[in-house]
Coordinates of C-alpha atoms and ligand atoms in Angstrom, one line a residue:
X248 CA 1.6 12.6 -33.9
X249 CA 0.4 12.8 -30.3
X250 CA 1.8 10.2 -28.0
X251 CA 0.7 9.4 -24.4
X252 CA 3.6 8.1 -22.3
X253 CA 2.6 5.8 -19.4
X254 CA 4.6 4.9 -16.3
X255 CA 7.2 7.6 -16.7
X256 CA 9.7 8.7 -14.1
X257 CA 11.7 12.0 -14.1
X258 CA 14.6 10.3 -15.8
X259 CA 12.4 9.0 -18.7
X260 CA 11.0 12.5 -19.1
X261 CA 14.4 14.0 -19.2
X262 CA 15.9 11.5 -21.7
X263 CA 12.9 11.8 -24.1
X264 CA 12.7 15.6 -23.8
X265 CA 16.3 16.0 -24.8
X266 CA 15.9 13.7 -27.9
X267 CA 12.5 15.2 -28.8
X268 CA 14.1 18.4 -30.2
X269 CA 15.0 16.4 -33.3
X270 CA 11.3 15.3 -33.8
X271 CA 9.3 18.6 -34.0
X272 CA 6.2 16.8 -35.3
X273 CA 5.9 14.6 -32.2
X274 CA 3.9 15.9 -29.3
X275 CA 4.0 14.0 -26.0
X276 CA 2.4 13.9 -22.6
X277 CA 4.0 12.1 -19.8
X278 CA 1.9 10.2 -17.2
X279 CA 3.2 8.7 -14.0
X280 CA 0.4 6.1 -14.0
X281 CA 1.0 2.8 -15.8
X282 CA -1.0 1.5 -18.7
X283 CA -3.7 -1.0 -17.5
X284 CA -7.3 -1.7 -18.4
X285 CA -8.2 1.1 -15.9
X286 CA -6.0 3.7 -17.4
X287 CA -6.2 2.9 -21.1
X288 CA -9.2 5.3 -21.3
X289 CA -6.8 8.3 -20.8
X290 CA -5.5 7.6 -24.4
X291 CA -8.5 9.3 -25.9
X292 CA -7.4 11.9 -28.4
X293 CA -3.9 10.4 -28.9
X294 CA -2.5 8.5 -31.9
X295 CA -0.1 6.3 -30.0
X296 CA 0.8 5.1 -26.5
X297 CA 4.2 4.4 -25.1
X298 CA 4.5 1.7 -22.4
X299 CA 7.1 -0.1 -20.4
X300 CA 7.9 -3.6 -19.0
X301 CA 5.3 -3.8 -16.3
X302 CA 2.4 -2.3 -18.2
X303 CA -0.7 -4.5 -18.4
X304 CA -1.5 -4.6 -22.1
X305 CA -3.9 -7.5 -22.0
X306 CA -7.0 -8.0 -24.1
X307 CA -9.3 -5.4 -22.4
X308 CA -6.5 -2.8 -22.4
X309 CA -6.0 -3.3 -26.2
X310 CA -9.7 -3.2 -26.9
X311 CA -10.0 0.2 -25.1
X312 CA -6.9 1.5 -26.9
X313 CA -8.5 0.5 -30.2
X314 CA -11.9 2.1 -29.3
X315 CA -9.9 5.3 -28.6
X316 CA -8.3 5.2 -32.1
X317 CA -4.8 4.3 -31.0
X318 CA -2.9 3.0 -34.0
X319 CA 0.6 2.5 -32.5
X320 CA 1.9 1.0 -29.3
X321 CA 5.6 1.9 -28.6
X322 CA 7.3 -0.4 -26.1
X323 CA 10.3 1.5 -24.7
X324 CA 11.9 -1.8 -23.7
X325 CA 12.9 -5.1 -25.3
X326 CA 10.3 -7.4 -23.8
X327 CA 6.7 -7.7 -24.9
X328 CA 5.5 -10.7 -22.8
X329 CA 3.0 -8.3 -21.2
X330 CA 1.1 -7.6 -24.5
X331 CA -1.8 -9.5 -26.0
X332 CA -0.3 -9.6 -29.4
X333 CA -3.2 -11.5 -31.0
X334 CA -5.7 -8.7 -30.1
X335 CA -3.2 -6.0 -31.1
X336 CA -3.0 -7.7 -34.5
X337 CA -6.8 -8.2 -34.8
X338 CA -7.3 -4.4 -34.5
X339 CA -4.4 -3.6 -36.9
X340 CA -2.5 -1.7 -34.2
X341 CA 1.3 -1.6 -34.9
X342 CA 3.6 -2.4 -32.1
X343 CA 7.3 -1.5 -32.1
X344 CA 10.0 -2.1 -29.4
X345 CA 13.6 -1.4 -28.5
X346 CA 15.3 -4.7 -28.9
X347 CA 18.7 -3.7 -27.6
X348 CA 20.0 -0.5 -26.1
X349 CA 23.2 -0.9 -24.3
X350 CA 24.4 -4.5 -23.7
X351 CA 27.4 -3.2 -21.9
X352 CA 25.2 -1.4 -19.3
X353 CA 23.8 -4.7 -18.2
X354 CA 27.0 -6.7 -18.5
X355 CA 28.9 -4.0 -16.4
X356 CA 26.3 -4.2 -13.8
X357 CA 26.6 -8.0 -13.7
X358 CA 30.3 -7.7 -13.1
X359 CA 29.6 -5.0 -10.5
X360 CA 27.4 -7.4 -8.6
X361 CA 30.0 -10.2 -8.9
X362 CA 32.7 -7.9 -7.6
X363 CA 30.5 -6.6 -4.8
X364 CA 29.7 -10.1 -3.4
X365 CA 33.2 -11.4 -4.0
X366 CA 34.9 -8.5 -2.2
X367 CA 32.0 -7.9 0.2
X368 CA 31.8 -4.3 -0.8
X369 CA 28.2 -4.1 0.3
X370 CA 29.4 -5.0 3.8
X371 CA 32.5 -2.8 3.9
X372 CA 30.5 0.3 2.8
X373 CA 28.4 -0.1 6.0
X374 CA 31.3 -1.1 8.2
X375 CA 33.5 1.9 7.4
X376 CA 30.5 4.3 7.8
X377 CA 30.3 2.9 11.4
X378 CA 34.0 3.5 12.0
X379 CA 34.6 -0.2 11.9
X380 CA 37.9 -0.5 9.9
X381 CA 38.4 -4.2 10.7
X382 CA 38.7 -6.7 7.8
X383 CA 36.8 -9.6 9.4
X384 CA 34.4 -11.3 7.0
X385 CA 35.6 -9.2 4.0
X386 CA 38.0 -11.7 2.4
X387 CA 37.3 -12.4 -1.3
X388 CA 39.2 -14.2 -4.0
X389 CA 40.9 -13.1 -7.2
X390 CA 38.9 -13.4 -10.4
X391 CA 42.1 -13.4 -12.3
X392 CA 43.0 -17.0 -13.2
X393 CA 39.5 -18.3 -12.3
X394 CA 36.8 -19.6 -14.5
X395 CA 33.7 -17.7 -15.6
X396 CA 30.6 -19.5 -17.0
X397 CA 28.3 -17.3 -19.1
X398 CA 24.9 -18.8 -19.8
X399 CA 23.5 -17.1 -23.0
X400 CA 25.9 -15.4 -25.2
X401 CA 23.7 -12.9 -27.1
X402 CA 24.3 -9.2 -26.9
X403 CA 24.6 -8.9 -23.1
X404 CA 26.3 -12.3 -22.6
X405 CA 28.9 -11.5 -25.2
X406 CA 29.7 -8.2 -23.5
X407 CA 30.0 -10.1 -20.2
X408 CA 32.4 -12.7 -21.9
X409 CA 34.6 -9.8 -23.0
X410 CA 34.6 -8.3 -19.5
X411 CA 35.5 -11.6 -17.8
X412 CA 38.2 -12.2 -20.5
X413 CA 39.6 -8.7 -19.6
X414 CA 39.7 -9.7 -16.0
X415 CA 42.1 -12.6 -17.0
X416 CA 39.5 -15.3 -16.4
X417 CA 39.1 -18.4 -18.4
X418 CA 35.6 -18.1 -20.0
X419 CA 33.2 -21.0 -20.6
X420 CA 30.0 -20.4 -22.4
X421 CA 26.7 -22.2 -22.9
X422 CA 24.1 -21.2 -25.5
X423 CA 21.8 -22.9 -27.9
X424 CA 23.6 -21.0 -30.6
X425 CA 27.4 -20.4 -30.7
X426 CA 28.4 -16.8 -31.2
X427 CA 31.3 -16.9 -33.7
X428 CA 32.6 -13.5 -32.5
X429 CA 33.6 -15.1 -29.2
X430 CA 35.6 -18.1 -30.4
X431 CA 38.9 -16.6 -29.5
X432 CA 38.0 -15.8 -26.0
X433 CA 35.4 -18.3 -24.8
X434 CA 35.0 -22.0 -25.0
X435 CA 31.5 -23.4 -25.6
X436 CA 30.7 -26.4 -23.3
X437 CA 27.6 -28.2 -22.1
X438 CA 25.6 -26.6 -19.3
X439 CA 26.7 -29.4 -17.0
X440 CA 30.4 -28.7 -17.7
X441 CA 29.9 -25.0 -17.2
X442 CA 28.1 -25.5 -13.9
X443 CA 30.8 -27.9 -12.6
X444 CA 33.8 -25.8 -13.7
X445 CA 32.9 -22.2 -13.1
X446 CA 33.8 -20.0 -10.1
X447 CA 31.5 -17.3 -11.4
X448 CA 28.2 -18.1 -13.2
X449 CA 26.4 -15.2 -14.9
X450 CA 23.0 -15.7 -16.5
X451 CA 22.2 -13.9 -19.8
X452 CA 19.6 -16.0 -21.6
X453 CA 16.0 -14.9 -22.0
X454 CA 13.1 -16.3 -20.0
X455 CA 11.4 -19.0 -22.0
X456 CA 9.7 -22.3 -21.2
X457 CA 13.1 -24.0 -21.7
X458 CA 14.9 -21.6 -19.3
X459 CA 12.4 -21.2 -16.5
X460 CA 14.0 -22.5 -13.3
X461 CA 17.2 -23.3 -15.2
X462 CA 18.8 -22.8 -11.8
X463 CA 17.1 -25.3 -9.6
X464 CA 18.0 -27.8 -6.8
X465 CA 19.6 -30.2 -9.3
X466 CA 21.6 -27.6 -11.3
X467 CA 22.8 -26.0 -8.0
X468 CA 24.0 -29.4 -6.9
X469 CA 26.2 -29.6 -10.0
X470 CA 27.9 -26.3 -9.3
X471 CA 31.3 -26.0 -7.7
X472 CA 31.2 -25.3 -4.0
X473 CA 31.8 -21.6 -3.2
X474 CA 30.6 -20.4 -6.6
X475 CA 29.3 -16.9 -7.2
X476 CA 26.0 -16.7 -9.1
X477 CA 24.8 -13.6 -10.8
X478 CA 21.4 -13.1 -12.4
X479 CA 20.8 -9.9 -14.3
X480 CA 18.5 -11.5 -16.9
X481 CA 15.0 -12.6 -15.6
X482 CA 14.0 -13.6 -12.1
X483 CA 12.3 -16.8 -13.0
X484 CA 15.5 -18.3 -14.5
X485 CA 16.3 -19.1 -10.8
X486 CA 14.0 -21.1 -8.6
X487 CA 14.1 -19.0 -5.5
X488 CA 13.4 -21.7 -3.0
X489 CA 16.2 -23.8 -4.4
X490 CA 18.5 -20.8 -4.3
X491 CA 17.7 -20.1 -0.6
X492 CA 18.2 -23.8 0.2
X493 CA 21.6 -23.6 -1.6
X494 CA 22.6 -20.5 0.3
X495 CA 21.7 -22.1 3.6
X496 CA 23.8 -25.1 2.6
X497 CA 26.8 -22.8 2.1
X498 CA 27.0 -23.7 -1.6
X499 CA 27.5 -20.1 -2.7
X500 CA 30.4 -17.7 -2.0
X501 CA 28.1 -15.0 -3.1
X502 CA 24.9 -14.3 -5.0
X503 CA 24.2 -11.1 -6.9
X504 CA 20.7 -10.5 -8.2
X505 CA 19.4 -7.7 -10.3
X506 CA 16.2 -9.7 -10.9
X507 CA 14.3 -12.2 -8.8
X508 CA 11.0 -14.0 -9.0
X509 CA 9.1 -11.8 -6.6
X510 CA 10.3 -8.5 -8.0
X511 CA 7.2 -7.3 -9.9
X512 CA 5.5 -5.2 -7.1
X513 CA 8.9 -3.8 -6.1
X514 CA 10.4 -2.8 -9.4
X515 CA 11.1 1.0 -9.5
X516 CA 8.8 1.6 -6.5
X517 CA 9.7 3.2 -3.2
X518 CA 8.2 0.8 -0.7
X519 CA 10.4 2.0 2.2
X520 CA 7.3 2.9 4.4
X521 CA 5.6 -0.4 3.9
X522 CA 5.7 -3.6 6.0
X523 CA 6.3 -6.3 3.4
X524 CA 4.6 -9.5 4.2
X525 CA 5.6 -13.0 3.0
X526 CA 8.7 -11.3 1.5
X527 CA 11.2 -13.6 -0.2
X528 CA 13.2 -10.5 -0.9
X529 CA 13.6 -10.0 2.8
X530 CA 14.7 -13.6 3.3
X531 CA 17.3 -13.2 0.5
X532 CA 18.5 -10.0 2.0
X533 CA 19.0 -11.6 5.4
X534 CA 22.0 -13.5 4.0
X535 CA 25.3 -11.7 4.3
X536 CA 26.6 -12.9 1.0
X537 CA 23.7 -11.8 -1.1
X538 CA 23.4 -8.4 -2.9
X539 CA 20.2 -7.4 -4.6
X540 CA 19.6 -4.5 -6.9
X541 CA 16.2 -3.7 -8.3
X542 CA 16.3 -4.2 -12.1
X543 CA 18.8 -1.4 -12.6
X544 CA 21.2 -3.2 -15.0
X545 CA 19.9 -1.1 -18.0
X546 CA 20.0 2.1 -16.0
X547 CA 22.8 4.2 -17.6
X548 CA 22.7 7.6 -19.4
X549 CA 23.8 5.9 -22.6
X550 CA 21.0 3.2 -22.4
X551 CA 18.3 5.8 -21.6
X552 CA 19.4 8.0 -24.6
X553 CA 19.4 4.9 -26.8
X554 CA 15.9 3.9 -25.7
X555 CA 14.6 7.4 -26.3
X556 CA 16.3 7.6 -29.8
X557 CA 15.1 4.2 -30.9
X558 CA 11.6 4.8 -29.7
X559 CA 11.4 8.1 -31.6
X560 CA 12.9 6.4 -34.7
X561 CA 10.1 3.8 -34.3
X562 CA 7.6 6.7 -34.6
X563 CA 9.3 7.8 -37.8
X564 CA 9.1 4.2 -39.2
X565 CA 5.4 4.1 -38.3
X566 CA 4.7 7.4 -40.1
X567 CA 6.6 6.4 -43.2
X568 CA 4.8 3.1 -43.3
X569 CA 8.1 1.2 -43.7
X570 CA 8.5 -2.2 -42.0
X571 CA 11.1 -2.1 -39.2
X572 CA 13.3 -4.8 -37.5
X573 CA 11.8 -3.4 -34.3
X574 CA 8.2 -4.5 -35.3
X575 CA 6.7 -7.0 -32.8
X576 CA 4.3 -9.6 -34.4
X577 CA 2.1 -12.2 -33.0
X578 CA 4.3 -15.1 -34.3
X579 CA 7.4 -13.9 -32.4
Ligands
LIG612 P1 19.9 -11.7 -26.9 O1 18.6 -12.1 -27.5 O2 20.9 -10.9 -27.6 O3 20.7 -13.0 -26.3 C1 20.0 -14.0 -25.6 C2 20.9 -15.3 -25.8 O4 20.3 -16.3 -25.1 C3 20.9 -15.7 -27.3 O5 22.2 -16.0 -27.7 C4 20.1 -17.0 -27.3 O6 20.5 -18.0 -28.2 C5 20.4 -17.5 -25.9 N1 19.4 -18.5 -25.4 C6 18.1 -18.7 -25.8 N2 17.6 -19.8 -25.2 C7 18.6 -20.3 -24.5 C8 18.7 -21.5 -23.7 N3 17.6 -22.3 -23.5 N4 19.9 -21.8 -23.1 C9 20.9 -21.0 -23.3 N5 20.9 -19.9 -24.1 C10 19.8 -19.6 -24.6 O7 19.4 -10.9 -25.6 P2 20.2 -9.9 -24.7 O8 20.0 -8.5 -25.3 O9 21.6 -10.3 -24.5 O10 19.4 -9.9 -23.3 C11 19.5 -11.1 -22.5 C12 18.5 -11.0 -21.4 O11 18.9 -9.9 -20.5 C13 17.1 -10.6 -21.8 O12 16.4 -11.7 -22.2 C14 16.5 -9.9 -20.6 O13 15.9 -10.9 -19.9 C15 17.7 -9.5 -19.8 N6 17.8 -8.0 -19.7 C16 18.0 -7.5 -18.4 C17 18.1 -6.1 -18.2 C18 18.2 -5.5 -16.9 O14 18.1 -4.3 -16.7 N7 18.6 -6.3 -15.9 C19 18.0 -5.2 -19.4 C20 17.9 -5.8 -20.7 C21 17.8 -7.2 -20.8

C-alpha cells in the first residue's frame, strides 16, 4: 500500500514514522504541500492519500484522485466538512477518519486558556521579562467555588467538566443529549440558565447549522458580567463582531480562543513577515484580556501518536475490507 501524505509538518512525519515500524507493508511519502485540485495530480502511482483539516477535497480534487486510481482517502483528523462526500461515494473511494484522539488534550488546553486570561499569565510573562515585577492589572479571581458552564458534553466537553469539577467549581452543562457519565458532577440546564449563571463558559459542541453563531449579541447579553469565555471548538460558534462589541462593552473578564472565524489562512502557518490587512485577529489581539492560540488544542504527543496509530489501523481496515466505525459516508 503506497500512501501520499499531504500537508505534513515535521511533527506529523515524526509521529507517523515511529508508528510505521509496526506496518511494514505501508510505504509513505510526505509532502509539505496541501491537497487541492492543483496538487491532486501528484497522487499518480499511489493507492491512497492522507489529508488534513484544511485540505480542499472538493469535486475536482476527487475526480483527479479517481483518475489517478486512488481508492482510499485517509483523513488524519475528525472533521470532513472539506470533502465532497457525494463524489467520493460516486467513484467508490473509501474514506476513513480519526473521530477522537485525545479529548483531554483539548480540554486541558481550554482550561489553560481560561487560567491564562483569568490570572493574566500572558501579560505577566511579558512584564517579568521586562523586569517589571509590579502586580498592576494582574488580579484574577478564584475558580474554586465559582460556576463553570460547559456547552457540549461529548468527549472533550466531558473531559472539561471533570477538570472544572476538580478545580472545585460548580458545573452546569448544556447539550442536546445528556451524558449519563456526568450526572454526579454536572447539572444539565437550559442554555439561557447556563449563560446567566456561569463565571466561565467553555464551548465544546460541533459547528452545525444549529450552533453557528451560538454566541452572538443576544446570547452575550444573557451572560453574567465579567464572565470568561473560552472557545476551543470551532471559530464560527462565536460571531466575532458581537464578541468584539462585548469586549469593548467590558462584558468579559477574559476571552480565550484557540479557534476563531478568520483563522483558516493562519492555521499552522508562519505569517510573521506579512502585513496582515483587514485582520480581525489583530483587532482581537489588541485587547489586553484576550488570549489567542492557533488551533493547538489537539497538539500533544499523546494525541499525535493516537492520530498516527488510528490512521494506520484505518489502512488495515481498508486492506481487510472490513467495515469500520471510522468510515465516513455521504449520509453523515
Ligand atoms: P463529540 O461529538 O464527542 O461531542 C460533541 C457534543 O456536542 C455532543 O455531546 C453533542 O450532542 C453536542 N452537540 C451537538 N449539537 C449541539 C447543540 N446544538 N447544542 C449543544 N450541544 C450540541 O465531539 P468532541 O470530540 O467532544 O469534539 C467537540 C468539538 O471540538 C469538535 O466538534 C471540534 O469542533 C472541536 N475540536 C477542536 C480541536 C482543537 O484542536 N481545538 C481538536 C478536536 C476537536
